[in-house]
CSV table of C-alpha atoms in Angstrom, one decimal:
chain,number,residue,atom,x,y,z
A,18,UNK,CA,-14.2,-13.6,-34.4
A,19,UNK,CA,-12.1,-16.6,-34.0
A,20,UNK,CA,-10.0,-17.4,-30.9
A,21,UNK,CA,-6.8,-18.1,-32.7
A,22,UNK,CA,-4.2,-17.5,-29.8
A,23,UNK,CA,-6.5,-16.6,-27.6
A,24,UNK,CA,-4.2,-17.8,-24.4
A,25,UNK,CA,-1.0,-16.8,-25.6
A,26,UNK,CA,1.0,-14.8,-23.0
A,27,UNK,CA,3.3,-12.0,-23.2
A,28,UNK,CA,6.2,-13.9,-21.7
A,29,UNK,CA,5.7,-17.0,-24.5
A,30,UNK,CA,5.9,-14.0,-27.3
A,31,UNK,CA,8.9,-12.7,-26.3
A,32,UNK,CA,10.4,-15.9,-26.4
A,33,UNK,CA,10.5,-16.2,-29.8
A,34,UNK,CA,13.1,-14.9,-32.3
A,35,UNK,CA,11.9,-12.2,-35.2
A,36,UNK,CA,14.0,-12.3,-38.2
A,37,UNK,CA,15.0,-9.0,-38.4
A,38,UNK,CA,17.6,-9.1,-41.4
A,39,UNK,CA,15.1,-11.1,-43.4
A,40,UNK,CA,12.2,-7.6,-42.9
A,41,UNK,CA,15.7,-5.4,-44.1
A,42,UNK,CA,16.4,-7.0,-46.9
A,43,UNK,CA,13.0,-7.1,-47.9
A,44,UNK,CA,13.1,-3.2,-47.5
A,45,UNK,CA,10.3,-3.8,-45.0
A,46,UNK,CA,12.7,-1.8,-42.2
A,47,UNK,CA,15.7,0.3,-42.8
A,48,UNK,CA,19.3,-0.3,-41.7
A,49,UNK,CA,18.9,2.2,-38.6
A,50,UNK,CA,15.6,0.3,-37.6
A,51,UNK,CA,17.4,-3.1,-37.8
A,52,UNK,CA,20.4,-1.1,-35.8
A,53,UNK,CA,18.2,-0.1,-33.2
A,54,UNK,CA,16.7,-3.9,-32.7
A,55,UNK,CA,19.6,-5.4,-32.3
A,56,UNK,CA,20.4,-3.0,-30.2
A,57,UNK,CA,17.4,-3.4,-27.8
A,58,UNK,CA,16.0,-6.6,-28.8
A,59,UNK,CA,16.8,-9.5,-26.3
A,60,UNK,CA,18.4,-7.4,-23.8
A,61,UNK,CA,18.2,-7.3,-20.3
A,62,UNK,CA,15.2,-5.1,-18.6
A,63,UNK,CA,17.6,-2.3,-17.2
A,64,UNK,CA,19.5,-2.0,-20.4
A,65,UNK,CA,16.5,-1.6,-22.5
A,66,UNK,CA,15.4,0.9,-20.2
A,67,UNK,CA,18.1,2.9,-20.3
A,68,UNK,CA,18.1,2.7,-24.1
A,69,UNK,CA,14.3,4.5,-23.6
A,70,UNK,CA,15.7,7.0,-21.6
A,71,UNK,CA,18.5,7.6,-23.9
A,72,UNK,CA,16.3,7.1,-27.4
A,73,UNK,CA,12.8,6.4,-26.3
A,74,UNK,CA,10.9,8.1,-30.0
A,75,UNK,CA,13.8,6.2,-31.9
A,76,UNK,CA,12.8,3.4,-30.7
A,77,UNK,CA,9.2,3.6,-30.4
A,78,UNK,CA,9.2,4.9,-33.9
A,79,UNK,CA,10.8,1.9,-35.3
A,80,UNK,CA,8.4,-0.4,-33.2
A,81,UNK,CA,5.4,1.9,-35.1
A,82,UNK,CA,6.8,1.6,-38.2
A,83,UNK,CA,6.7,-2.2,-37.9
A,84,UNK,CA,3.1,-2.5,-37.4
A,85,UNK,CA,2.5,-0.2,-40.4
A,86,UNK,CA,4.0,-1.8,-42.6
A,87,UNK,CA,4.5,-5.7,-41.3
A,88,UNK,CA,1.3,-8.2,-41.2
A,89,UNK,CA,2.8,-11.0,-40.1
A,90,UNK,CA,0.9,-12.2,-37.1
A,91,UNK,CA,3.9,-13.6,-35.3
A,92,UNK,CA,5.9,-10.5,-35.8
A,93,UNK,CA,2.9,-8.2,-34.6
A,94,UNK,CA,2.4,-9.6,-31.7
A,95,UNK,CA,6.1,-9.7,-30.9
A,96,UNK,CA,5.7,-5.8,-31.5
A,97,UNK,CA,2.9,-5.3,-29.4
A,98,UNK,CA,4.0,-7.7,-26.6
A,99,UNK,CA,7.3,-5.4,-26.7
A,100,UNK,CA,5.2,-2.0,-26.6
A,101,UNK,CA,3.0,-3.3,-23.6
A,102,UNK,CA,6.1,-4.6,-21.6
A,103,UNK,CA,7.5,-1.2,-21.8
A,104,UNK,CA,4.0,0.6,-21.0
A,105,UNK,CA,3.5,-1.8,-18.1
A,106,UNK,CA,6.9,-1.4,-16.3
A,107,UNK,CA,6.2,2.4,-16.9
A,108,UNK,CA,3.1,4.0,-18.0
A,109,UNK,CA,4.7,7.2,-18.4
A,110,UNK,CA,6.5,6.0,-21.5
A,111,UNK,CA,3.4,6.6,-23.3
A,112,UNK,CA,4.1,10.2,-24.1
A,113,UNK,CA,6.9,8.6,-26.2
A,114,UNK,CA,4.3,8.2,-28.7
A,115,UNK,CA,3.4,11.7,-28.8
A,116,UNK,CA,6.8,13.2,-29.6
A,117,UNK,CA,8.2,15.4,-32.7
A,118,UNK,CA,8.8,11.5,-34.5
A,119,UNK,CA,5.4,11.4,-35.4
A,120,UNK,CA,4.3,14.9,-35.9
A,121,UNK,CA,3.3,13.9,-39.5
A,122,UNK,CA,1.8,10.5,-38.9
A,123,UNK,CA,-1.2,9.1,-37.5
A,124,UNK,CA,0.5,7.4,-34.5
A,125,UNK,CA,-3.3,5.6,-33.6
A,126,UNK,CA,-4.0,4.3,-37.0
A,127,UNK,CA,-1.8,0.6,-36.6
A,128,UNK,CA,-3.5,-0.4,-33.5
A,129,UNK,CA,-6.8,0.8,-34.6
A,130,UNK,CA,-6.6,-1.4,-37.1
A,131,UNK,CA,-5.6,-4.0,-35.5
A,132,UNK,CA,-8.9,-4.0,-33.0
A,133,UNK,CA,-10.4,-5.7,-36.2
A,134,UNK,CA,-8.2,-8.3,-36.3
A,135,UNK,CA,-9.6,-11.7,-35.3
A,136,UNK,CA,-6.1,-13.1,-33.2
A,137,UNK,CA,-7.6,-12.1,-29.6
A,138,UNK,CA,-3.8,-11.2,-28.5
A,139,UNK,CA,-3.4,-8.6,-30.9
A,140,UNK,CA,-6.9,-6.9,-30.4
A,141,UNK,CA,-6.5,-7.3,-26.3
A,142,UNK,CA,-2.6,-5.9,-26.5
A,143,UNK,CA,-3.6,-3.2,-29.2
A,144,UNK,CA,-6.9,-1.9,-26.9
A,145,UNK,CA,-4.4,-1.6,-23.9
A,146,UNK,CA,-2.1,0.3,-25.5
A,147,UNK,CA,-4.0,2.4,-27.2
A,148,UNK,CA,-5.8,3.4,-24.1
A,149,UNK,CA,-3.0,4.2,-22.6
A,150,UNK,CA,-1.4,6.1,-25.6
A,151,UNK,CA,-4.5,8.4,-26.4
A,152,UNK,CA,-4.6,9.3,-22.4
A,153,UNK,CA,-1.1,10.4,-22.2
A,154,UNK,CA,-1.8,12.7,-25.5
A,155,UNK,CA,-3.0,15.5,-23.2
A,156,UNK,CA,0.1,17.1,-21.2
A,157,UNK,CA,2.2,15.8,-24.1
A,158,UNK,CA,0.9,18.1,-26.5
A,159,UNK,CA,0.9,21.2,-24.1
A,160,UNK,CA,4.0,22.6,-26.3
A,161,UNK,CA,2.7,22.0,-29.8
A,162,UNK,CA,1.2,24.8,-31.8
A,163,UNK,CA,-3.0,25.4,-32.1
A,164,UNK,CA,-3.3,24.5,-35.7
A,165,UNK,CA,-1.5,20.8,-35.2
A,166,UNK,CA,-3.3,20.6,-31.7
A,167,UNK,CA,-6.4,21.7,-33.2
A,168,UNK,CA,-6.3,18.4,-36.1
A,169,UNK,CA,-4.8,16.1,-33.5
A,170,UNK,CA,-7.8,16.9,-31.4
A,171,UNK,CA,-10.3,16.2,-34.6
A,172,UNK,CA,-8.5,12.3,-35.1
A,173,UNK,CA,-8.4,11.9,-31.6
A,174,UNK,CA,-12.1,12.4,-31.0
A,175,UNK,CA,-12.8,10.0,-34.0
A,176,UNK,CA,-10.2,6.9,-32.6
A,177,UNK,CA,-11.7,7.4,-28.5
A,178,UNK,CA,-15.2,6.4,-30.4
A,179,UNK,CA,-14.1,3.7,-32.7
A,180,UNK,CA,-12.2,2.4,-29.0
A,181,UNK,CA,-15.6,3.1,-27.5
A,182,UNK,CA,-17.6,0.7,-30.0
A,183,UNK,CA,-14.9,-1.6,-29.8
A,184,UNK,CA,-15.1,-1.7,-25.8
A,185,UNK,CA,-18.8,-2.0,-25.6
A,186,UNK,CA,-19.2,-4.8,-28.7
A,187,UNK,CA,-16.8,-6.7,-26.2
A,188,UNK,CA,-19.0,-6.2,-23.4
A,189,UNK,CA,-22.1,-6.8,-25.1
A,190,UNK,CA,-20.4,-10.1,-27.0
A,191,UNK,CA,-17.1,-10.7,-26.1
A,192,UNK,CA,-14.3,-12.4,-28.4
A,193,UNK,CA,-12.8,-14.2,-25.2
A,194,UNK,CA,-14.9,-15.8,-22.8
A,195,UNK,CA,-13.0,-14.8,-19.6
A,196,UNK,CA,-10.7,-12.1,-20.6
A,197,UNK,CA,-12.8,-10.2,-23.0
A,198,UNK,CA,-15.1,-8.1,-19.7
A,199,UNK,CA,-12.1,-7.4,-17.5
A,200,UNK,CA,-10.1,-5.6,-20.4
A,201,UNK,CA,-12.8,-4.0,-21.9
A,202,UNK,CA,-13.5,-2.4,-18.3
A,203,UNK,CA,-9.9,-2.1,-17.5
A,204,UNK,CA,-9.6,0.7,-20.8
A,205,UNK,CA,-12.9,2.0,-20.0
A,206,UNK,CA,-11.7,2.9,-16.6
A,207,UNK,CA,-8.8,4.4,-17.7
A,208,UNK,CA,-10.9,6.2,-20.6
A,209,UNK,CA,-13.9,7.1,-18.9
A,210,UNK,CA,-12.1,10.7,-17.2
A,211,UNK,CA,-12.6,11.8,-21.2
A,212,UNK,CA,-15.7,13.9,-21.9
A,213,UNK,CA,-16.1,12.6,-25.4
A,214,UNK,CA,-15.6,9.0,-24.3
A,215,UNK,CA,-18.5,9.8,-21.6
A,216,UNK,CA,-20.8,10.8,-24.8
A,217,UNK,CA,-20.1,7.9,-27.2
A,218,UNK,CA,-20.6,6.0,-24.2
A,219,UNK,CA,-23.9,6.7,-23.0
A,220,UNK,CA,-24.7,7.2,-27.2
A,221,UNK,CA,-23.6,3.4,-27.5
A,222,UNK,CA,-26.3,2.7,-24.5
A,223,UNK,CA,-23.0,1.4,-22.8
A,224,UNK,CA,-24.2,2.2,-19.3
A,225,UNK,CA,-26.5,-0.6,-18.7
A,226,UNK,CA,-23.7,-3.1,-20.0
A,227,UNK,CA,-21.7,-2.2,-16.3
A,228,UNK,CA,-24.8,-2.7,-14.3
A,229,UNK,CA,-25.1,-6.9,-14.5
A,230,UNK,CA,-21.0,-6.2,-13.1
A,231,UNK,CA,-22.2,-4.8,-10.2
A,232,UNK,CA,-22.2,-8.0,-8.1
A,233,UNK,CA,-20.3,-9.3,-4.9
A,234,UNK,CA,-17.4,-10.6,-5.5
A,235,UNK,CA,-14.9,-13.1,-3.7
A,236,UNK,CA,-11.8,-14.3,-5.9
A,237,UNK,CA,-9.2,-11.4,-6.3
A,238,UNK,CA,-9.5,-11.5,-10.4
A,239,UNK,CA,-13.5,-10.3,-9.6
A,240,UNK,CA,-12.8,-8.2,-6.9
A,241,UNK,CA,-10.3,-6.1,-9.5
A,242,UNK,CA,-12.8,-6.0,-12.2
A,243,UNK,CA,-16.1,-5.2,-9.4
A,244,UNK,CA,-13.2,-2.4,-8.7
A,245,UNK,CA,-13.1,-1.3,-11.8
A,246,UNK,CA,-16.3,-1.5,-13.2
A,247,UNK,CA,-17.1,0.6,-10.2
A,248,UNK,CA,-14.5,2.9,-10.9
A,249,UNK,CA,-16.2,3.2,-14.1
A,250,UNK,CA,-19.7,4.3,-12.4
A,251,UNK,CA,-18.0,6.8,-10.6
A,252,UNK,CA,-16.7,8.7,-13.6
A,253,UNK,CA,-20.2,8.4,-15.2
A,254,UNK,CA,-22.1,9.9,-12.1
A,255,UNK,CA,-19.9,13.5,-13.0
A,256,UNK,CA,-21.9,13.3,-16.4
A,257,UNK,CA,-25.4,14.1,-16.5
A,258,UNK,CA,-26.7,11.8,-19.5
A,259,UNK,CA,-25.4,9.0,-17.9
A,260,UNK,CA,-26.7,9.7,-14.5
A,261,UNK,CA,-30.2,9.7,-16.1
A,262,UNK,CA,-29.5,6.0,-17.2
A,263,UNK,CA,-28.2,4.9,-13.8
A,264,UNK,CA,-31.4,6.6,-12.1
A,265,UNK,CA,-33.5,3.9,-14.2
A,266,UNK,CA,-31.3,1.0,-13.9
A,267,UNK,CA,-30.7,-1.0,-10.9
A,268,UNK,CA,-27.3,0.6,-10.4
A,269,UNK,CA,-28.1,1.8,-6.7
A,270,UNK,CA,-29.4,-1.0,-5.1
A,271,UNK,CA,-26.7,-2.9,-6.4
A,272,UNK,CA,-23.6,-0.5,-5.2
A,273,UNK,CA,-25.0,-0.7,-1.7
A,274,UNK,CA,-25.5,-4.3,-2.3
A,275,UNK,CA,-21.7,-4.6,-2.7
A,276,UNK,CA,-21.1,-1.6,0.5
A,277,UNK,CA,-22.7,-4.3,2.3
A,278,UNK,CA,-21.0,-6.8,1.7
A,279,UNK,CA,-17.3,-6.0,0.8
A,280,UNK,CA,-14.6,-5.9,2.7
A,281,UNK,CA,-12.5,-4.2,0.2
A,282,UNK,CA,-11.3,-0.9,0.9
A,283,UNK,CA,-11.0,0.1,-2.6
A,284,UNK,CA,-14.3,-0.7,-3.9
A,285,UNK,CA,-16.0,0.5,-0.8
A,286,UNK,CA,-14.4,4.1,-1.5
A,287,UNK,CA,-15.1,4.4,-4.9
A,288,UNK,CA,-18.5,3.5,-4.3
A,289,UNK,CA,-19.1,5.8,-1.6
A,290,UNK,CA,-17.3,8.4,-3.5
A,291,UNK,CA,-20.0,7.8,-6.2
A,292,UNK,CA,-23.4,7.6,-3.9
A,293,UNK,CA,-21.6,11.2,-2.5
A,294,UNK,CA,-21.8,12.3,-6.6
A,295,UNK,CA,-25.2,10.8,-6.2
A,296,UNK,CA,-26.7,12.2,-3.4
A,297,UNK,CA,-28.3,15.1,-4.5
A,298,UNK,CA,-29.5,14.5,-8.0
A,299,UNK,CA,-32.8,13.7,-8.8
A,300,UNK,CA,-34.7,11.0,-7.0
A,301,UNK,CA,-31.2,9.4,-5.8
A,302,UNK,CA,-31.5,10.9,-2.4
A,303,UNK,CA,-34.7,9.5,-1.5
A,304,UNK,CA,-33.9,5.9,-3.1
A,305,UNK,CA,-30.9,5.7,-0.5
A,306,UNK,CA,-33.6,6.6,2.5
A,307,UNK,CA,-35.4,3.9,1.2
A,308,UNK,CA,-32.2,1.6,1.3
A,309,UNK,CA,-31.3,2.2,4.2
A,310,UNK,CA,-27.9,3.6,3.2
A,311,UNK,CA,-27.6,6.3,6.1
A,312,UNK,CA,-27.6,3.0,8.8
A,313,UNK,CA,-24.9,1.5,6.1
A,314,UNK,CA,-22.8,4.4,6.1
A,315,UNK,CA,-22.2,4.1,10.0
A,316,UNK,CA,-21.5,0.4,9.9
A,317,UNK,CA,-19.0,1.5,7.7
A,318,UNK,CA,-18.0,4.6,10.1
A,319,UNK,CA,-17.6,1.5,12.4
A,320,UNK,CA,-15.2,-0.7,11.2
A,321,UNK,CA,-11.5,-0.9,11.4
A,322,UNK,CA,-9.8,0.1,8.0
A,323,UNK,CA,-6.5,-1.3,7.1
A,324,UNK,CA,-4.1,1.7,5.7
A,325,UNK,CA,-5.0,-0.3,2.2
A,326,UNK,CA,-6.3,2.6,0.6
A,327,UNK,CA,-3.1,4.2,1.2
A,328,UNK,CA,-1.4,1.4,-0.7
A,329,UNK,CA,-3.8,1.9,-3.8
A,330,UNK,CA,-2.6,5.5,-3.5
A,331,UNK,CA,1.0,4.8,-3.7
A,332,UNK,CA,-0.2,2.6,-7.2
A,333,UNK,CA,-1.5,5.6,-8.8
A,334,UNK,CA,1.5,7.6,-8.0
A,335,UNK,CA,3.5,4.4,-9.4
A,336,UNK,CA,1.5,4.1,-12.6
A,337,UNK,CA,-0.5,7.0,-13.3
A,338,UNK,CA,0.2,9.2,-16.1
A,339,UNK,CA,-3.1,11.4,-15.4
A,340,UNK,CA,-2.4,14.5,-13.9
A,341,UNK,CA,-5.2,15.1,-12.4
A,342,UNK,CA,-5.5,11.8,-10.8
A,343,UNK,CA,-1.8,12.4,-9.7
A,344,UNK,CA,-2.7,15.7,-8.0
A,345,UNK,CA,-6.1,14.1,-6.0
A,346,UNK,CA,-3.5,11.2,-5.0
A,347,UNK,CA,-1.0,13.7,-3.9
A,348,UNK,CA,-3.8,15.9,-2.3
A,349,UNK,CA,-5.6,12.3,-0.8
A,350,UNK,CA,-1.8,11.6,1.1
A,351,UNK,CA,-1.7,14.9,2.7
A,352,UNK,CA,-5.2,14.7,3.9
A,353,UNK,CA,-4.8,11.2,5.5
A,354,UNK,CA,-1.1,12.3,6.9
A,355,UNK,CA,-2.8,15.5,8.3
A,356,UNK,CA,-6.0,13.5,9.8
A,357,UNK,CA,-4.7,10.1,11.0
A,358,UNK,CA,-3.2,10.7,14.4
A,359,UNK,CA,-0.3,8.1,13.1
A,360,UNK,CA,-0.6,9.8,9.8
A,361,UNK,CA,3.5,11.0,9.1
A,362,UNK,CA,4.4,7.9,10.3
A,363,UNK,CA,2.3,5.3,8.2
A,364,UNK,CA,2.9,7.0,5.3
A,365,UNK,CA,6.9,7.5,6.0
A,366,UNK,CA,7.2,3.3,6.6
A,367,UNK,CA,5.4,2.9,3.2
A,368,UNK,CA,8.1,4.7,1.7
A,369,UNK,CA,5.9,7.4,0.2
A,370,UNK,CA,8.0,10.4,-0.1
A,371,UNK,CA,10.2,9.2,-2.6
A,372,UNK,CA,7.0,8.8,-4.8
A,373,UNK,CA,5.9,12.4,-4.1
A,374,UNK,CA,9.0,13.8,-4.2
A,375,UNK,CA,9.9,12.9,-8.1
A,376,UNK,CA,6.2,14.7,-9.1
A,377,UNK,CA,7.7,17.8,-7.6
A,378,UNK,CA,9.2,18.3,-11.2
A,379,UNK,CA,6.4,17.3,-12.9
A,380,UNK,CA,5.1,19.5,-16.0
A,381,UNK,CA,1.7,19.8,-14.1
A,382,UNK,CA,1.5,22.8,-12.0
A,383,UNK,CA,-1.6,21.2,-10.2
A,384,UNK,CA,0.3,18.1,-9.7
A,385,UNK,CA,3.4,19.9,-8.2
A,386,UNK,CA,1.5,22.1,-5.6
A,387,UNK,CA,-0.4,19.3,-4.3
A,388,UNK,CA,3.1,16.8,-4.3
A,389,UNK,CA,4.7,20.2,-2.6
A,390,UNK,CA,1.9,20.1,0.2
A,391,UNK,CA,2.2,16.5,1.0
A,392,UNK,CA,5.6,16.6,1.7
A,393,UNK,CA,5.4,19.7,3.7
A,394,UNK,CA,3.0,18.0,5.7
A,395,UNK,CA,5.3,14.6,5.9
A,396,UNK,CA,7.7,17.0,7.0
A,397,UNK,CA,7.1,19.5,9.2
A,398,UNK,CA,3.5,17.8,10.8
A,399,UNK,CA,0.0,18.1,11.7
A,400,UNK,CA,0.9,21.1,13.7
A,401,UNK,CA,1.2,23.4,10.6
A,402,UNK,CA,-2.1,21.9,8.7
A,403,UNK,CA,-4.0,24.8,8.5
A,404,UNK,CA,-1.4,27.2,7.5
A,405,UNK,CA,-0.4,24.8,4.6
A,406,UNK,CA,-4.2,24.6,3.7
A,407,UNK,CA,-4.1,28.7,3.3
């Protein structure tokens, strides 16, 4: 793979100026897709998003539709620049991709193909989104009918392991020398919650590939991919296979390692999340005798925590389209406001409610009881804790 445009920037794409008229008098778009460009194209971010509000699968359609059938490399990543500035201002959009517009198309196929390409912008902008579009498949297609669900499921499973290979040829050779490893481990993170991703995972012998990334870190660009990459353990150590492969790696030493020596909120609970995952499967509990993690664990007990975790909680309420990881952040919120003697009150100055309160509609019944029991608890206090809990 070459490294044609390999530092090009979403902000320098979107500078430019696509021909539009030229692709509809070519008959490469219709006169409603060049309506809907001009329309959108250019335009300020709260006009655009209100335009997605208003016409989100029209437009997201059209934006398809281009990379289908356009191979211009100027004009795809123009596309793809304009699909991940929507995603990235709100990851929630993706569902948009899983509407009635495409309910006879392969909405995956254009940016599946485009992994192959060898412009590093389109296969790094085309992983992302595709990550992010495959995720939010789930609660989208609550409402469509067992036969489509049932052959949406079949391509699904087949594009999560071409994504798979595609993330761990990056990891084991990467295209960019710098940016390559942190977005291959950003989508794995975000893909890793999927059982068949977990399979062609471990199948691809992709465990061992994290392990090397389990390393102190010290400028914030490693601390977010040591974060993520631990993030990525985490998942694994609910999956049996892959727990066998961290049990004869040097995974363990290396995540307390890291307890030792981070100050990091965020990577210190992920990790400890996964030792707890840990703990009682197979030899793990008497490898963390032998590393003394018991004494670590009270260090940590110790120490004065910032209310940072709390802020990577209000992140995932921000940016999450999971609803399961909405519902533990919910649940995680009124656990800390119902322990923390300050607990209504730090959570009240970091403007949480408004955050909870918009899930209480969400289509997730497991996301909208726990949202309901954190704000009951922001509300009305530690006082009624254990009747809430009932």
């Amino acid at each position: 793979m070459t490294l044609e445009n390999a530092e090009l920037t979403t902000e320098q794409v979107l500078r430019r100026d696509i021909p539009w008229e030229t692709y509809m008098t070519t008959k490469l778009i219709s006169g409603t897709d060049l309506q809907l460009l001009r329309r959108y194209d250019k335009m300020a971010e709260r006009f655009k998003s209100q335009l997605l509000d208003d016409d989100g699968p029209a437009y997201i359609h059209v934006f398809v539709t281009i990379l289908r059938d356009i191979f211009k490399d100027e004009t795809v990543e123009y596309v793809l620049a304009l699909i991940d500035e929507i995603l990235t201002a709100n990851p929630r959009r993706a569902k948009l991709f899983h509407g009635s517009a495409f309910s006879n198309e392969d909405t995956y196929e254009p940016f599946l193909r485009l992994l192959s390409k060898g412009n590093w912008f389109i296969q790094e902008k085309s992983c992302k989104i595709l990550s992010l579009i495959v995720s939010a498949r789930q609660s989208a297609q609550n409402g469509v009918d067992a036969s489509n669900s049932k052959s949406k499921h079949n391509s699904t499973e087949d594009v999560l392991k071409s994504l798979v290979e595609w993330l761990c040829t990056q990891l084991r050779k990467p295209s960019h020398p710098s940016r390559s490893i942190p977005s291959a481990i950003n989508c794995l993170a975000t893909l890793l919650k999927e059982p068949v991703v977990r399979r062609s995972f471990v199948q691809a012998d992709g465990v061992k590939l994290l392990v090397p990334l389990i390393s102190p870190a010290s400028t914030q660009q490693s601390i977010q991919l040591l974060y993520e990459t631990c993030l990525c353990v985490w998942l694994l150590s609910y999956f049996e296979p892959a727990i066998e492969y961290l049990a004869t790696s040097r995974a363990l030493p290396r995540l307390i390692e890291v307890v030792k020596g981070s100050t990091k909120e965020k990577v210190v609970r992920v990790i400890i999340l996964t030792l707890r995952n840990l703990l009682v499967k197979g030899t793990f509990g008497a490898q963390m005798v032998d590393l003394d993690v018991l004494q670590h664990v009270q260090n940590l007990k110790a120490q004065a925590w910032s209310d940072e975790i709390l802020r990577v909680l209000l992140t995932i309420l921000d940016t999450s389209n999971d609803a399961r990881t909405l519902a533990v952040a919910c649940y995680d919120l009124s656990q800390f406001i119902q322990c923390h003697p300050a607990g209504r009150v730090i959570v009240a100055d970091l403007k949480a409610k408004e955050r909870v309160m918009k899930l209480l509609n969400h289509d997730a019944a497991e996301v909208t009881k726990n949202a309901l029991l954190c704000i009951q608890r922001l509300f009305l206090g530690a006082k009624y804790a254990s009747f809430l809990q009932a």
